[in-house]
XYZ file of C-alpha atoms in Angstrom:
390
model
C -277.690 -194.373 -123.095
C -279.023 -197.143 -124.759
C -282.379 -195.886 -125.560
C -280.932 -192.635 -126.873
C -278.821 -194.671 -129.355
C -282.305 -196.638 -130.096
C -283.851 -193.265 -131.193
C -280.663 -192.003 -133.500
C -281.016 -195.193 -135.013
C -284.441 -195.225 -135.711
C -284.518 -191.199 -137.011
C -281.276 -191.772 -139.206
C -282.981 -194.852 -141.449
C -286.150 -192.525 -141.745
C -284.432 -189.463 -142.697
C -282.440 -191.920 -145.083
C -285.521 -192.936 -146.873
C -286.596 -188.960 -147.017
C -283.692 -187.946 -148.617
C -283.727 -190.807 -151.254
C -287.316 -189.702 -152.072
C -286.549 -186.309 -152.340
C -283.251 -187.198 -154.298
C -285.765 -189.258 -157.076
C -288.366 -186.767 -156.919
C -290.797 -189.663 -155.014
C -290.370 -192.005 -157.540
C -288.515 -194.369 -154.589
C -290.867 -193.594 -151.390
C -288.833 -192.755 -148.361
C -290.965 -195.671 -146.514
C -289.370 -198.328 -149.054
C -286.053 -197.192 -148.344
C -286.442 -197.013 -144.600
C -288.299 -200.493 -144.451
C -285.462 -201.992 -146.106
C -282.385 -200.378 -143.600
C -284.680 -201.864 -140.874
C -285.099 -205.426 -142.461
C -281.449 -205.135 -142.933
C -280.397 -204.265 -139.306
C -282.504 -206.881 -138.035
C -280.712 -209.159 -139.742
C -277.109 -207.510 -138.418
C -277.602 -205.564 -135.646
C -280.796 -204.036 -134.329
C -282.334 -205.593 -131.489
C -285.762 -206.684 -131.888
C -287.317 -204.497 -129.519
C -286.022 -201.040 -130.817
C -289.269 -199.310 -131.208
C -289.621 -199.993 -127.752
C -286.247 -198.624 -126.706
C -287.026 -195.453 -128.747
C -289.693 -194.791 -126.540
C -292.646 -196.184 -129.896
C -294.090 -198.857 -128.057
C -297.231 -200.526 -127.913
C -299.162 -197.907 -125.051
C -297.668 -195.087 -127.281
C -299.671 -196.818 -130.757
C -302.942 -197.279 -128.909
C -302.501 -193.133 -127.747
C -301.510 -192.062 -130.840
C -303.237 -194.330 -133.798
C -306.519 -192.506 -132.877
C -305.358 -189.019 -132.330
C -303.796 -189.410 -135.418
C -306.803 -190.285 -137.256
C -309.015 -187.565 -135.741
C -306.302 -184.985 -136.872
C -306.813 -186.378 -140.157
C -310.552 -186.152 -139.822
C -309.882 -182.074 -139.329
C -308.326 -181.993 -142.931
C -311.917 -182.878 -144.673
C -315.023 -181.321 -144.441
C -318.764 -183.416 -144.252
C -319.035 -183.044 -148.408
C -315.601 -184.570 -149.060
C -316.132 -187.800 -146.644
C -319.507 -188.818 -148.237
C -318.171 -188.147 -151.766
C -315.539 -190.720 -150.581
C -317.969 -193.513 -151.680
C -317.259 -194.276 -154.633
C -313.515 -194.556 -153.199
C -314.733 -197.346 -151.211
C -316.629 -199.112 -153.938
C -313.580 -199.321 -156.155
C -311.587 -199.896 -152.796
C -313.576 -203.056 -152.311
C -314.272 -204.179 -155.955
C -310.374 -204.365 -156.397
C -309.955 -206.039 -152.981
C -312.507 -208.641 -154.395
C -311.109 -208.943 -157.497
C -307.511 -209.441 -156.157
C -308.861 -212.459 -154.074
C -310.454 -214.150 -156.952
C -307.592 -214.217 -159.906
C -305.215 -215.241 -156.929
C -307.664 -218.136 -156.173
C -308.814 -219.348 -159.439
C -305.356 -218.871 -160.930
C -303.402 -219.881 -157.377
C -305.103 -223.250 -157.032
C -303.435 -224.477 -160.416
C -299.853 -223.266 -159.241
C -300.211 -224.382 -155.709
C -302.108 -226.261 -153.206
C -305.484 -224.381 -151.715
C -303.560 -224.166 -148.276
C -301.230 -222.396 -149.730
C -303.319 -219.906 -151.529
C -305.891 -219.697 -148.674
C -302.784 -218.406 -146.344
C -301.725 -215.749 -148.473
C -304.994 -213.584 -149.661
C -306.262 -212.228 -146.517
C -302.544 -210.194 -146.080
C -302.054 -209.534 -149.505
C -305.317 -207.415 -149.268
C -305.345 -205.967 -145.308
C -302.811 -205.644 -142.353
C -301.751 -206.610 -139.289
C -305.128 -207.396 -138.073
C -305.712 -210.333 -141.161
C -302.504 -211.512 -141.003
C -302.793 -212.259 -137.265
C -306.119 -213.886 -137.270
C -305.080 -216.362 -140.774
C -301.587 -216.904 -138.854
C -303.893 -218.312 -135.657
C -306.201 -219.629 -137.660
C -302.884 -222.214 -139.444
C -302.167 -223.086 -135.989
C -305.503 -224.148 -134.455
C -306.003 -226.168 -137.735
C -302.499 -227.970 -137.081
C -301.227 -226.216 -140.687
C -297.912 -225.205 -138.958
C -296.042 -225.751 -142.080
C -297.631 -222.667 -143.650
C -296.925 -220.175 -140.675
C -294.273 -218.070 -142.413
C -297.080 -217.646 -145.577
C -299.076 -214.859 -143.937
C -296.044 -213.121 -142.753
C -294.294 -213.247 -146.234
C -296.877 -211.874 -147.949
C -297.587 -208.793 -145.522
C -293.793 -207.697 -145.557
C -293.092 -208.749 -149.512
C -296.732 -206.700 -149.983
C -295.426 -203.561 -148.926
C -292.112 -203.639 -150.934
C -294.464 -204.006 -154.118
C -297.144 -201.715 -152.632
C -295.001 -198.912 -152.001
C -293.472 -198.103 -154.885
C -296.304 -198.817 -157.043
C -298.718 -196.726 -155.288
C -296.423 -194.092 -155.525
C -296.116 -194.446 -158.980
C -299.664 -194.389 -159.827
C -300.043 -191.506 -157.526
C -297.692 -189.161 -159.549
C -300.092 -189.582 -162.510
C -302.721 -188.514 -160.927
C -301.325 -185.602 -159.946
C -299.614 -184.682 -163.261
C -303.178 -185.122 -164.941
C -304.921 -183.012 -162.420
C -302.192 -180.639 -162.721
C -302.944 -179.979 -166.466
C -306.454 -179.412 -165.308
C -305.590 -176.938 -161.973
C -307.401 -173.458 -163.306
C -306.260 -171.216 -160.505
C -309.192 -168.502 -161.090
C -311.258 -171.354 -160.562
C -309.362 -172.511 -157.132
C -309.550 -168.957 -156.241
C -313.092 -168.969 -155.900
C -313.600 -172.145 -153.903
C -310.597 -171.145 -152.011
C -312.310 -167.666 -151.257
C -316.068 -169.804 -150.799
C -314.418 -171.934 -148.168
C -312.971 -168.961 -146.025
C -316.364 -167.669 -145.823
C -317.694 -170.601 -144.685
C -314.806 -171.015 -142.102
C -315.532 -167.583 -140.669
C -319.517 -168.514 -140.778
C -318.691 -172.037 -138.900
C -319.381 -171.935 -135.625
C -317.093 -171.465 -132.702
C -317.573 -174.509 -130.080
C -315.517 -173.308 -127.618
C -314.720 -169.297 -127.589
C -310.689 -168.893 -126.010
C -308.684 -166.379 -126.369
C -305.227 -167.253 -128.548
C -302.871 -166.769 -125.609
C -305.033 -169.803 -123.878
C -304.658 -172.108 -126.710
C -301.397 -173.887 -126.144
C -300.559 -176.839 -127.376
C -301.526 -178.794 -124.621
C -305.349 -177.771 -124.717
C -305.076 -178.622 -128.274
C -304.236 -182.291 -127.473
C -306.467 -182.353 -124.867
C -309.411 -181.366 -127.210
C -307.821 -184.218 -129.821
C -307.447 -186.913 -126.940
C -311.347 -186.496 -126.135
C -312.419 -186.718 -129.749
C -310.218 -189.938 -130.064
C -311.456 -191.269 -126.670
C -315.279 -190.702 -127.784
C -314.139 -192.293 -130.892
C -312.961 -194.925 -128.947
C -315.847 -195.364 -126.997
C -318.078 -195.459 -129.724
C -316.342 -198.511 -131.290
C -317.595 -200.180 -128.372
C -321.039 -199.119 -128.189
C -321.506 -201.123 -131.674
C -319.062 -204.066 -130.454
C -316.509 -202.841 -132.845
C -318.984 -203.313 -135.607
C -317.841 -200.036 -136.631
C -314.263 -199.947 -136.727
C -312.277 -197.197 -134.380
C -310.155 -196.299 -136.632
C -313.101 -194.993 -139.061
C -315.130 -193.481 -135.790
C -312.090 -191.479 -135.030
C -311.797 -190.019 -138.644
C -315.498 -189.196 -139.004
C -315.626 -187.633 -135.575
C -312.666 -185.737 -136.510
C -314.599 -184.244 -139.250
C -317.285 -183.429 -137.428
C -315.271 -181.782 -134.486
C -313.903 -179.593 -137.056
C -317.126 -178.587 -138.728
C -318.431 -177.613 -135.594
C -315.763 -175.500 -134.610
C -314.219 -177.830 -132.020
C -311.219 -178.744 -133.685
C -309.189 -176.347 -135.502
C -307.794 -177.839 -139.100
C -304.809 -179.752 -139.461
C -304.784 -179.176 -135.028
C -301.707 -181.516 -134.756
C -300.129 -178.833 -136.763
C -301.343 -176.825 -134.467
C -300.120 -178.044 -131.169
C -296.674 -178.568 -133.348
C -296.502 -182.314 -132.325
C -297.371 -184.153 -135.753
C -294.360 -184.938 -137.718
C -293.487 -186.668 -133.991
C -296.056 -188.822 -134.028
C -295.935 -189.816 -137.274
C -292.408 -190.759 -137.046
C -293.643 -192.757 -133.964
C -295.938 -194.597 -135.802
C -293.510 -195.265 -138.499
C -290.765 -196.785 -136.237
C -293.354 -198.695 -134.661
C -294.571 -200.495 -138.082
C -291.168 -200.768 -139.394
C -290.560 -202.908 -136.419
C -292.959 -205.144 -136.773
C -289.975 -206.379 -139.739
C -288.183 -208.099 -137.119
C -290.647 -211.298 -137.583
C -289.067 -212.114 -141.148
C -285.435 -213.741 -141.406
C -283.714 -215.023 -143.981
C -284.327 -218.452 -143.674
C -288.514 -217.729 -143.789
C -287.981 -216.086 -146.995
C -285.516 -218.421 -148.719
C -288.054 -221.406 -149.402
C -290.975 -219.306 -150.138
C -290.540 -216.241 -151.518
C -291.020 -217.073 -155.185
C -294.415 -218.501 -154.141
C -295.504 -215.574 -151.959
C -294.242 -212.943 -155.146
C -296.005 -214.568 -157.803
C -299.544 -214.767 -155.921
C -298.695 -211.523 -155.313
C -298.112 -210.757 -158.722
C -301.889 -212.470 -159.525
C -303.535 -209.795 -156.446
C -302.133 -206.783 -157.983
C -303.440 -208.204 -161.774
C -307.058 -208.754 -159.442
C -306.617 -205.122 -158.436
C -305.928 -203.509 -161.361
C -308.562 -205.013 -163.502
C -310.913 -204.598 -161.419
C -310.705 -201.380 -160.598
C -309.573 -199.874 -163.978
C -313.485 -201.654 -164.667
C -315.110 -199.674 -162.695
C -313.317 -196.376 -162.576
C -315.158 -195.091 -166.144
C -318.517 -195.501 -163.855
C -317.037 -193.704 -160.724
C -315.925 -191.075 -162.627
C -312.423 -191.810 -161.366
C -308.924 -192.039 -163.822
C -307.721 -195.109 -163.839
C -304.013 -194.447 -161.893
C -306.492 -193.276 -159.407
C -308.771 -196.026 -158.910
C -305.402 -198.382 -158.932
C -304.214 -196.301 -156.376
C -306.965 -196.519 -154.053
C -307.314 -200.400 -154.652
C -303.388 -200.692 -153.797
C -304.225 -199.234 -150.154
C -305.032 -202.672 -149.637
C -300.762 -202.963 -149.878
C -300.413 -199.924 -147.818
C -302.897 -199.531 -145.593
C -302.401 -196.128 -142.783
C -300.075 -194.620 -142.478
C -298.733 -195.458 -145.322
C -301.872 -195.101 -147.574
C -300.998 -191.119 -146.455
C -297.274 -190.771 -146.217
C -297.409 -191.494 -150.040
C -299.749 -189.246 -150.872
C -298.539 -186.380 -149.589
C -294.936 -187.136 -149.784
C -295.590 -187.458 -153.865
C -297.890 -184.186 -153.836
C -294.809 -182.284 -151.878
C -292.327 -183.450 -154.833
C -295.046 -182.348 -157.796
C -295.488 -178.849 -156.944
C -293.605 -176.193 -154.947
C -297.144 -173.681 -154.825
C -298.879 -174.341 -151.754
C -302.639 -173.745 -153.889
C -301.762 -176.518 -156.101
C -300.392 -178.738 -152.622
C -304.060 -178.103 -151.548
C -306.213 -178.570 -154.691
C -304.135 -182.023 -154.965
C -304.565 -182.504 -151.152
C -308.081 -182.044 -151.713
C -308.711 -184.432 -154.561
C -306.353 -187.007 -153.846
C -306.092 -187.657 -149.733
C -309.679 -188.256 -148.884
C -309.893 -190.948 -151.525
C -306.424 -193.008 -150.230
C -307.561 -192.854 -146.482
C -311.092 -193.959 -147.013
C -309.748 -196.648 -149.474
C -307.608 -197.850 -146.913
C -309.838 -198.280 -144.441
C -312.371 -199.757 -147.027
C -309.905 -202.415 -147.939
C -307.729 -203.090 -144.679
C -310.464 -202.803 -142.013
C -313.169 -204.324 -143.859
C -312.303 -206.095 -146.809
C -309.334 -208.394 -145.296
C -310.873 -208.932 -142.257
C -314.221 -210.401 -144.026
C -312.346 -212.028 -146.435
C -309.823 -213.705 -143.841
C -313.033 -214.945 -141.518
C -314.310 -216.901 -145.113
C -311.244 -218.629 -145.687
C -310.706 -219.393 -141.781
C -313.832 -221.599 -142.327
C -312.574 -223.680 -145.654
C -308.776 -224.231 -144.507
């Protein structure tokens, strides 16, 4: 009984945070909402292990992290992932640029230590935050433990909402620009090509259930996988799974959007959720109450980093400037976040499934490459530096 009372729990503070985005039109993300009822109940009356009890635990993430990402992979086509590079310059030019103000301008508030903790999970995830977290403790720095942990829950609280904000420009300017004649066309050249593409595997419709559609995901995601370790994880899994999910789907292995498909997705996206909202239960109240003014105002300087540096360089990307932002502030939100956002904003500008798609089109790639760009890469790199000058 108690792990069906674990999974009401966990579905009533995400459907909470839906309806407060839908209520204010995505101008409060549902994952803000939801991430606070979960810090809250931790602190009452949630057991620390709740994901677990609601069936989200850790074998469940390493299944579904990858077949997520090659279902995302399906969504884009070869053309749209190597546009994506200027996405990842500006990705990495604001992740730079947040880690420089918060040094230079750190260093005079507070002691190097100090600063040194908090940069690698103001730009990155769970991965940075773990390795400057050990890093405190082999160096004997125990006194600056809760740093890294602060920053990567008081990141998201600012991340959220901001990204989400910058997001909703976006679309309202591409909005003004839509020309449906013009959508029509590309909408009408990409239907061709779909019927063109080739078909990998020939089966007839009453064969394709929804388990040989995960089947076909879970060996994309498994060569993905494998992959990773051919290189020695020089090439992140997380970006092997969402190219190879690309390519599945241009050759006619993967069907688009084929979580969709097999009618599993919003499932294991609510999986994932529950799983990274429990990751809250590290932070109490006593952790935040003697540094949470210092963690706020170098993250205050990041987002300053990001924002200049990335409104620099979005004239010569070719990029608006709430759009650059908002791929530079994946570094705050990192997957899935980086894509709840997006489309949870693009669902509240426009009712007519062509515009949905045209902003789809121009907006997704760009957040989930950025993401990866700045919380696979850029954090970890950064966070091996400063692990050598504590």
């Amino acid at each position: 009984m108690e792990y069906l009372i674990a999974f009401l729990i966990v579905m009533v503070f995400i459907f909470i945070g839906e309806w407060v985005s839908t209520f204010s039109k995505a101008y409060i993300p549902s994952i803000f909402i939801s991430a606070i009822l979960f810090i809250i109940g931790f602190w009452t009356f949630l057991p620390e292990d709740i994901a677990v009890q609601a069936s989200f635990g850790d074998e469940f993430i390493a299944i579904i992290v990858p077949v997520l990402l090659v279902h995302l992979g399906t969504m884009m086509d070869i053309r749209q992932l190597a546009d994506q590079w200027r996405a990842v310059a500006i990705a990495l030019t604001g992740a730079l640029g947040a880690s420089i103000l918060t040094m230079i301008l750190g260093v005079i508030l507070y002691d190097w230590h100090t600063v040194a903790a908090t940069i690698p999970p103001l730009i990155g995830g769970v991965v940075s935050t773990a390795l400057m977290t050990e890093g405190l403790q082999t160096e004997g720095l125990t006194m600056y433990l809760a740093l890294p942990v602060a920053m990567y829950i008081l990141q998201s609280f600012v991340g959220y909402p901001l990204t989400s904000l910058m997001l909703k420009k976006e679309g309202q300017r591409l909005l003004k620009t839509y020309d449906p004649s013009v959508q029509v066309g590309v909408e009408e050249k990409g239907q061709q090509e779909t019927k063109q593409s080739p078909k990998f595997i020939k089966v007839s419709s009453q064969y394709k259930t929804s388990a040989f559609v995960l089947a076909k995901v879970a060996f994309v995601a498994l060569l993905a996988m494998g992959l990773s370790q051919l290189t020695n994880e020089a090439i992140d899994s997380s970006i092997c799974a969402l190219v190879l999910g690309v390519i599945a789907h241009q050759i006619g292995f993967l069907e688009k959007n084929v979580l969709n498909q097999a009618r599993v997705f919003n499932w294991l996206m609510y999986g994932l959720m529950a799983y990274i909202f429990s990751q809250l239960n590290t932070v109490t109240p006593e952790i935040l109450q003697g540094i949470i003014i210092q963690a706020l105002l170098l993250l205050l300087l990041g987002v300053l980093g990001m924002f200049g540096a990335s409104t620099l360089l979005a004239k010569t990307m070719k990029m608006s400037t709430p759009m650059a932002f908002a791929t530079s502030l994946t570094a705050l939100c990192g997957f899935p976040s980086d894509y709840i956002l997006t489309s949870e904003v693009i669902h509240h500008l426009t009712s007519d499934e062509k515009q949905r798609n045209y902003l789809l089109e121009h907006m997704m790639p760009k957040m989930l490459v950025g993401g990866f760009a700045t919380v696979s890469i850029a954090s970890i790199l950064i966070a091996s530096i400063l692990l050598r000058v504590l």
